[in-house]
Short mmCIF file of C-alpha atoms in Angstrom, two decimals:
data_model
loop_
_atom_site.label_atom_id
_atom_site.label_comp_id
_atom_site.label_asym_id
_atom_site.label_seq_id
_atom_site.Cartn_x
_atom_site.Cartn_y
_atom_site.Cartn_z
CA UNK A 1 0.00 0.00 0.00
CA UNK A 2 1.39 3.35 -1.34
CA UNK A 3 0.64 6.56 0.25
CA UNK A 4 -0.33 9.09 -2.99
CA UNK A 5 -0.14 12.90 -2.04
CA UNK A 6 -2.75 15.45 -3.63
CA UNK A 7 -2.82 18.64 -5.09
CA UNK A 8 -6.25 20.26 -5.69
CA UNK A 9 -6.25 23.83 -7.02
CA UNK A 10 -9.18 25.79 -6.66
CA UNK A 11 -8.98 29.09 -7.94
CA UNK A 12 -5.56 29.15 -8.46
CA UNK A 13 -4.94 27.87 -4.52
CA UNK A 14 -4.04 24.49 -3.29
CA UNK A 15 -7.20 23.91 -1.45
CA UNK A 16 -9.00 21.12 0.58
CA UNK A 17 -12.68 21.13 -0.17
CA UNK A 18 -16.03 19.16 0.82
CA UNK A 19 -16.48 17.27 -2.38
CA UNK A 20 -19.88 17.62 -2.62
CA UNK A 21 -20.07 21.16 -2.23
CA UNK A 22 -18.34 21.67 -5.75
CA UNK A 23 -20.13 24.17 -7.42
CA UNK A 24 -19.86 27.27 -10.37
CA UNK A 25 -20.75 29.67 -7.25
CA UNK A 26 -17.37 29.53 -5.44
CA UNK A 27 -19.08 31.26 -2.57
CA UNK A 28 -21.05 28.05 -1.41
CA UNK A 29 -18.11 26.07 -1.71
CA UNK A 30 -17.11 24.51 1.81
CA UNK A 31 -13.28 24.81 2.09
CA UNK A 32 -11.75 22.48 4.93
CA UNK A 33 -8.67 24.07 4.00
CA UNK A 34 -7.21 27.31 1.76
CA UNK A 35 -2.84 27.41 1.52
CA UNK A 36 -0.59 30.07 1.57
CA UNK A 37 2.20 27.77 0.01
CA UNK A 38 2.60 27.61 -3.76
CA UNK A 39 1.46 24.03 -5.53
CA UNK A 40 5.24 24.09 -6.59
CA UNK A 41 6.08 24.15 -2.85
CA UNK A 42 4.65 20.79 -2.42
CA UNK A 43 5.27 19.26 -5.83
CA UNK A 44 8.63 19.62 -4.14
CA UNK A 45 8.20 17.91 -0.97
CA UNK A 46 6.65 15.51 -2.53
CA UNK A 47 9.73 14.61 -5.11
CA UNK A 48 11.76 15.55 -2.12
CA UNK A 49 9.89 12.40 0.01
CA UNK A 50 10.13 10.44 -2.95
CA UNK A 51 6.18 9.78 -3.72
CA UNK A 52 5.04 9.14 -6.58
CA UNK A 53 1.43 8.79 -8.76
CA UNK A 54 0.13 11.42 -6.65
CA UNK A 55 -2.97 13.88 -8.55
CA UNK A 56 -3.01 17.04 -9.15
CA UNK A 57 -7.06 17.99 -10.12
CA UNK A 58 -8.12 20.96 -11.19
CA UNK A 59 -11.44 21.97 -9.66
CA UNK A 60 -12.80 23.99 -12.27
CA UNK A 61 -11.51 26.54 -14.83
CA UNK A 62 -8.55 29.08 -13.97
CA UNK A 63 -6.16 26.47 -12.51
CA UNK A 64 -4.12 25.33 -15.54
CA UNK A 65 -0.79 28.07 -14.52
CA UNK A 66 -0.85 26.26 -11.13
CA UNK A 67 -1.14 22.95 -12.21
CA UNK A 68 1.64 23.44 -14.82
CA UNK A 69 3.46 24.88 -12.06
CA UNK A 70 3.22 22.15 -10.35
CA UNK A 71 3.93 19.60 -12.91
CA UNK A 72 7.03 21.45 -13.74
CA UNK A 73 8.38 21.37 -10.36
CA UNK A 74 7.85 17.37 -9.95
CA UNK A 75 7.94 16.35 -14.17
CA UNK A 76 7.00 12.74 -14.36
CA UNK A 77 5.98 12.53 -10.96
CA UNK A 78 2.44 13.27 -10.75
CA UNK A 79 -0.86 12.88 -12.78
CA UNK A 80 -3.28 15.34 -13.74
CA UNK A 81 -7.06 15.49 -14.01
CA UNK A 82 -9.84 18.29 -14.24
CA UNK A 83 -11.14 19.31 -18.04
CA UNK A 84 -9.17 16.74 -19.16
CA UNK A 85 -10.30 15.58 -22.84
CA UNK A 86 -8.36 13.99 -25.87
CA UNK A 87 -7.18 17.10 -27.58
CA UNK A 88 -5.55 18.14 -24.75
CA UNK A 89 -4.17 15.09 -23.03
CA UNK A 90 -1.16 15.24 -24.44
CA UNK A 91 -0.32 18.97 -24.26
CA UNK A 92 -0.10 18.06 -20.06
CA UNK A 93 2.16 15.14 -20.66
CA UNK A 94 4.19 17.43 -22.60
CA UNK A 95 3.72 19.55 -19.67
CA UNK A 96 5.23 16.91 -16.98
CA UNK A 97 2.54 14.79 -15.73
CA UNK A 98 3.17 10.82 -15.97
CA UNK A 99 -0.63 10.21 -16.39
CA UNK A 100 -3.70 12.04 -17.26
CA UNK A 101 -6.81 11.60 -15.36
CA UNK A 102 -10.42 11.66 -17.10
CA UNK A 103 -14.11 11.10 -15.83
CA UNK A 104 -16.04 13.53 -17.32
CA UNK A 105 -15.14 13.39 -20.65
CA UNK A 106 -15.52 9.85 -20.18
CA UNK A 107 -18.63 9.44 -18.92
CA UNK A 108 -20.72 12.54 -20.39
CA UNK A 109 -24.55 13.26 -19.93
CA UNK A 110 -24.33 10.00 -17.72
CA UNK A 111 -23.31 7.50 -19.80
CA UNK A 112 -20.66 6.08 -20.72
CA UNK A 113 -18.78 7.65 -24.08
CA UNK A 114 -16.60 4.87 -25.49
CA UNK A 115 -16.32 6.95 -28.93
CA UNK A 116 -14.47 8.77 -26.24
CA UNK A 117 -12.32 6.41 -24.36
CA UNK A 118 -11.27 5.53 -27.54
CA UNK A 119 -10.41 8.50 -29.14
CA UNK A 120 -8.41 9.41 -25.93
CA UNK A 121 -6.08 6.26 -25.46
CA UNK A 122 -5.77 6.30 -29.72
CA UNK A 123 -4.17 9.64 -28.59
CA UNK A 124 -1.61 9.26 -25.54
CA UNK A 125 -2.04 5.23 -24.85
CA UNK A 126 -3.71 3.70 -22.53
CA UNK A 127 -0.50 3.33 -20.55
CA UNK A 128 -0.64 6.98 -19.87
CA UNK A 129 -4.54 7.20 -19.09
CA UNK A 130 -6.11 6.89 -15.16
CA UNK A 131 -9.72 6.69 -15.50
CA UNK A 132 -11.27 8.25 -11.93
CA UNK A 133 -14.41 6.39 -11.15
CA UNK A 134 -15.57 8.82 -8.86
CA UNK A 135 -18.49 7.29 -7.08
CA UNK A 136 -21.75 7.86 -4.77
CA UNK A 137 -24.12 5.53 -3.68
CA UNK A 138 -27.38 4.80 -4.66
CA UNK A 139 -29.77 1.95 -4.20
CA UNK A 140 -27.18 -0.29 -2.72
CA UNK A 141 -24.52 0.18 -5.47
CA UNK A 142 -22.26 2.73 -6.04
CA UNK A 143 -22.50 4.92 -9.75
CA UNK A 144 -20.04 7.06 -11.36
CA UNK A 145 -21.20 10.45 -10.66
CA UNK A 146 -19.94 13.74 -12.88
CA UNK A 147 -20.14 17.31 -13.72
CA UNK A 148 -18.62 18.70 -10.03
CA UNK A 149 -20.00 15.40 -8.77
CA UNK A 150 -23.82 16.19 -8.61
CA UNK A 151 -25.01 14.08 -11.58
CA UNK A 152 -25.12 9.93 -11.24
CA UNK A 153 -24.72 8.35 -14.48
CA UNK A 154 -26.02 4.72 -15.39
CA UNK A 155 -22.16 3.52 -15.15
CA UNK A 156 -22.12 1.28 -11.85
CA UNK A 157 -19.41 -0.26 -10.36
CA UNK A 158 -18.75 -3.88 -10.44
CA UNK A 159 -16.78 -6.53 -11.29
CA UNK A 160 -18.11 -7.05 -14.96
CA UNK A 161 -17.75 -2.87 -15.61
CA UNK A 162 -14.42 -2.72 -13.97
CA UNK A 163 -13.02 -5.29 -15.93
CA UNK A 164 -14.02 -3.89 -19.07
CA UNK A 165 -12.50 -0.64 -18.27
CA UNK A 166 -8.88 -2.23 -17.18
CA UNK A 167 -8.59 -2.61 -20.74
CA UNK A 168 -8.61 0.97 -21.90
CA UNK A 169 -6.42 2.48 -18.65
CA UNK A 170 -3.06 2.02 -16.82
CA UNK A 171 -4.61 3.13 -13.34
CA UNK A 172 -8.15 3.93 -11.43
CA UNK A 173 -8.74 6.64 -8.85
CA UNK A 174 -11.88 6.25 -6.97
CA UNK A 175 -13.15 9.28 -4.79
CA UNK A 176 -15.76 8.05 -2.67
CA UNK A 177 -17.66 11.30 -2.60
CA UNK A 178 -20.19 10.13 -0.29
CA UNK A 179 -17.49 11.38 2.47
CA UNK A 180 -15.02 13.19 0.57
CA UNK A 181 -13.56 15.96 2.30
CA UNK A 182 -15.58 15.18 5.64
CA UNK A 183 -13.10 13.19 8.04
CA UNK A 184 -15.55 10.62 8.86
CA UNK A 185 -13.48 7.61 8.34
CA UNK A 186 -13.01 5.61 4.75
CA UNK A 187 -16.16 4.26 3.19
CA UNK A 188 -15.40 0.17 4.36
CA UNK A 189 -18.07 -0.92 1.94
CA UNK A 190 -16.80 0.18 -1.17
CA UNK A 191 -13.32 -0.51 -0.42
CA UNK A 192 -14.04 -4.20 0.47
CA UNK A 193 -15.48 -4.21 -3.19
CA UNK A 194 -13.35 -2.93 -4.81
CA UNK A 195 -10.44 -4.99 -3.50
CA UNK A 196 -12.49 -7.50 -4.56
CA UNK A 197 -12.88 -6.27 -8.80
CA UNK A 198 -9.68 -4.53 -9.53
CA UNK A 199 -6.64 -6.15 -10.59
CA UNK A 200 -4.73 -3.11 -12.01
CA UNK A 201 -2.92 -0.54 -9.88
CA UNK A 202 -6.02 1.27 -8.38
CA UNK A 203 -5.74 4.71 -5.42
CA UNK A 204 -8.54 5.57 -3.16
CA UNK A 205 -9.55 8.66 -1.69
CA UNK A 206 -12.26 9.97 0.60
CA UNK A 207 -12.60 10.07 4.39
CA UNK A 208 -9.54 8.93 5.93
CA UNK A 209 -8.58 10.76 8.86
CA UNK A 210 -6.05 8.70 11.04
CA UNK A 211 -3.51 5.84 10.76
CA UNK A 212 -5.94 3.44 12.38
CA UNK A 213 -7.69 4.68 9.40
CA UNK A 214 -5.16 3.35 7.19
CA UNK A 215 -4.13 0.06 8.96
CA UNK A 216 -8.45 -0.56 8.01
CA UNK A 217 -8.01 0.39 4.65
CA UNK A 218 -4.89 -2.13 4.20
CA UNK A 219 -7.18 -5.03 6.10
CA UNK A 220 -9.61 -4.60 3.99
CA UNK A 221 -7.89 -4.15 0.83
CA UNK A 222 -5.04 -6.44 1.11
CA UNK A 223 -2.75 -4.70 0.20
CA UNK A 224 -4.51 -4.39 -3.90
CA UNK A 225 -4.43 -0.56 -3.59
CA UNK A 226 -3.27 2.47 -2.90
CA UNK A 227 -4.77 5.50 -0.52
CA UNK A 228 -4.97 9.15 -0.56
CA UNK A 229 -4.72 11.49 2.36
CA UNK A 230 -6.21 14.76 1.86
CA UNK A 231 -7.94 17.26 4.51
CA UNK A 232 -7.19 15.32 7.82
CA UNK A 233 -3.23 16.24 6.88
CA UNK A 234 -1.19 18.58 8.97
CA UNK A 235 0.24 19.59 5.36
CA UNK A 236 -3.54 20.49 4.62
CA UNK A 237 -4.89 22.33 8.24
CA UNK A 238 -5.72 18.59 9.76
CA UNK A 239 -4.04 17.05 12.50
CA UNK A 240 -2.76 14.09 11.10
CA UNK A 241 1.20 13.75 10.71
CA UNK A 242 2.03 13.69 6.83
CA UNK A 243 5.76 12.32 8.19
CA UNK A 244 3.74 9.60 10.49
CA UNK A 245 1.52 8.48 7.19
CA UNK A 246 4.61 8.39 5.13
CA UNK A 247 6.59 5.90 7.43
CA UNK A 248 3.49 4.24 8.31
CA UNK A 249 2.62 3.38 4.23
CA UNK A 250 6.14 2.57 4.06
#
């Protein structure tokens, strides 16, 4: 189990937000979190600690300086996501990121596009491509959801779907928005099934707030994946130690 840092920009700022409060109206967005440091400050602690496949995401438009700035400081050490489509993936490779994250553009008016998938890994390669199956729950399952997170497509996840999709991708990242951003613990349902259906490198995010936290999350997924650490960080306002999560994950 590898510990992958984040970087989400908001506006410009490395910010840690409530997921579901994502919105065009920044002033009803709940911020856990707003930085003074630059996103180049810690690209470089994390290329300093030697992590790598960590995420940079762009929440919305305006953040493509800062996440270049950040890719530039850390090249080929960290993925990007946010707006990303195939006529642009490969302008942010060129840029410095080792992957390039999709949903949206993926999974568009809630469905699935594979005219799209396909047209984006003819582009860059599905060695380069993360698809983020950012998920909620809904009558027992979980469904990708898009567009800032508020709309559920038809795409559920399970075995059969996942499968399908390893084909097309090098990597998954699966925020489980359902307590993204809230430090209420990691969502022990969906990472039990998703242990279960993935067989390629996979990184899970959403909810994890302490190391007992993380010794859960490697019970349950046996060691199969990887976990992200966002708002309950003392890097990002929280109080958990970044330096005790690195030498715990390692």
């Amino acid at each position: 189990m590898k510990f992958r840092p984040c970087i989400d920009l908001h506006q410009g700022k490395v910010k840690q937000i409530v997921g579901e409060t994502l919105q065009e109206d920044h002033n009803l967005v709940v911020e856990n979190f707003v930085s003074e440091y630059t996103p180049s400050y810690y690209a470089e602690r994390f290329k300093q600690d030697g992590l790598t496949g960590g995420h940079v995401i762009m929440l919305g438009a305006g953040n493509e300086g800062a996440a270049e700035e950040a890719l530039q400081a850390y090249p080929g050490g960290l993925q990007i996501g946010g707006g990303i489509k195939a006529d642009n993936a490969a302008g942010w490779l060129e840029h410095g990121a080792s992957h390039v994250i999709v949903t949206s553009y993926v999974f568009q008016d809630g469905q699935l596009r594979m005219d799209h998938l396909d047209q984006i890994v003819s582009e860059i390669g599905r060695e380069k491509l993360v698809i983020d199956l950012s998920c909620k729950q809904k009558d027992g399952s979980w469904y990708v959801v898009t567009n800032q997170w508020r709309t559920f497509s038809d795409f559920e996840l399970n075995q059969d779907n996942i499968r399908m999709l390893e084909q097309y991708c090098d990597e998954f990242l699966v925020h489980a928005v359902d307590v993204e951003g809230k430090r209420t613990g990691i969502l022990e349902p969906l990472v039990t099934k998703l242990a279960e259906w993935v067989t390629i490198p996979t990184t899970y995010a959403g909810g994890a707030r302490s190391l007992e936290d993380l010794a859960r999350f490697r019970e349950l997924a046996g060691g199969k994946m990887d976990i992200t650490v966002g708002s309950a960080l003392d890097l990002f306002g929280g109080s958990l130690s970044y330096k005790e999560v690195l030498s715990y994950c390692r």
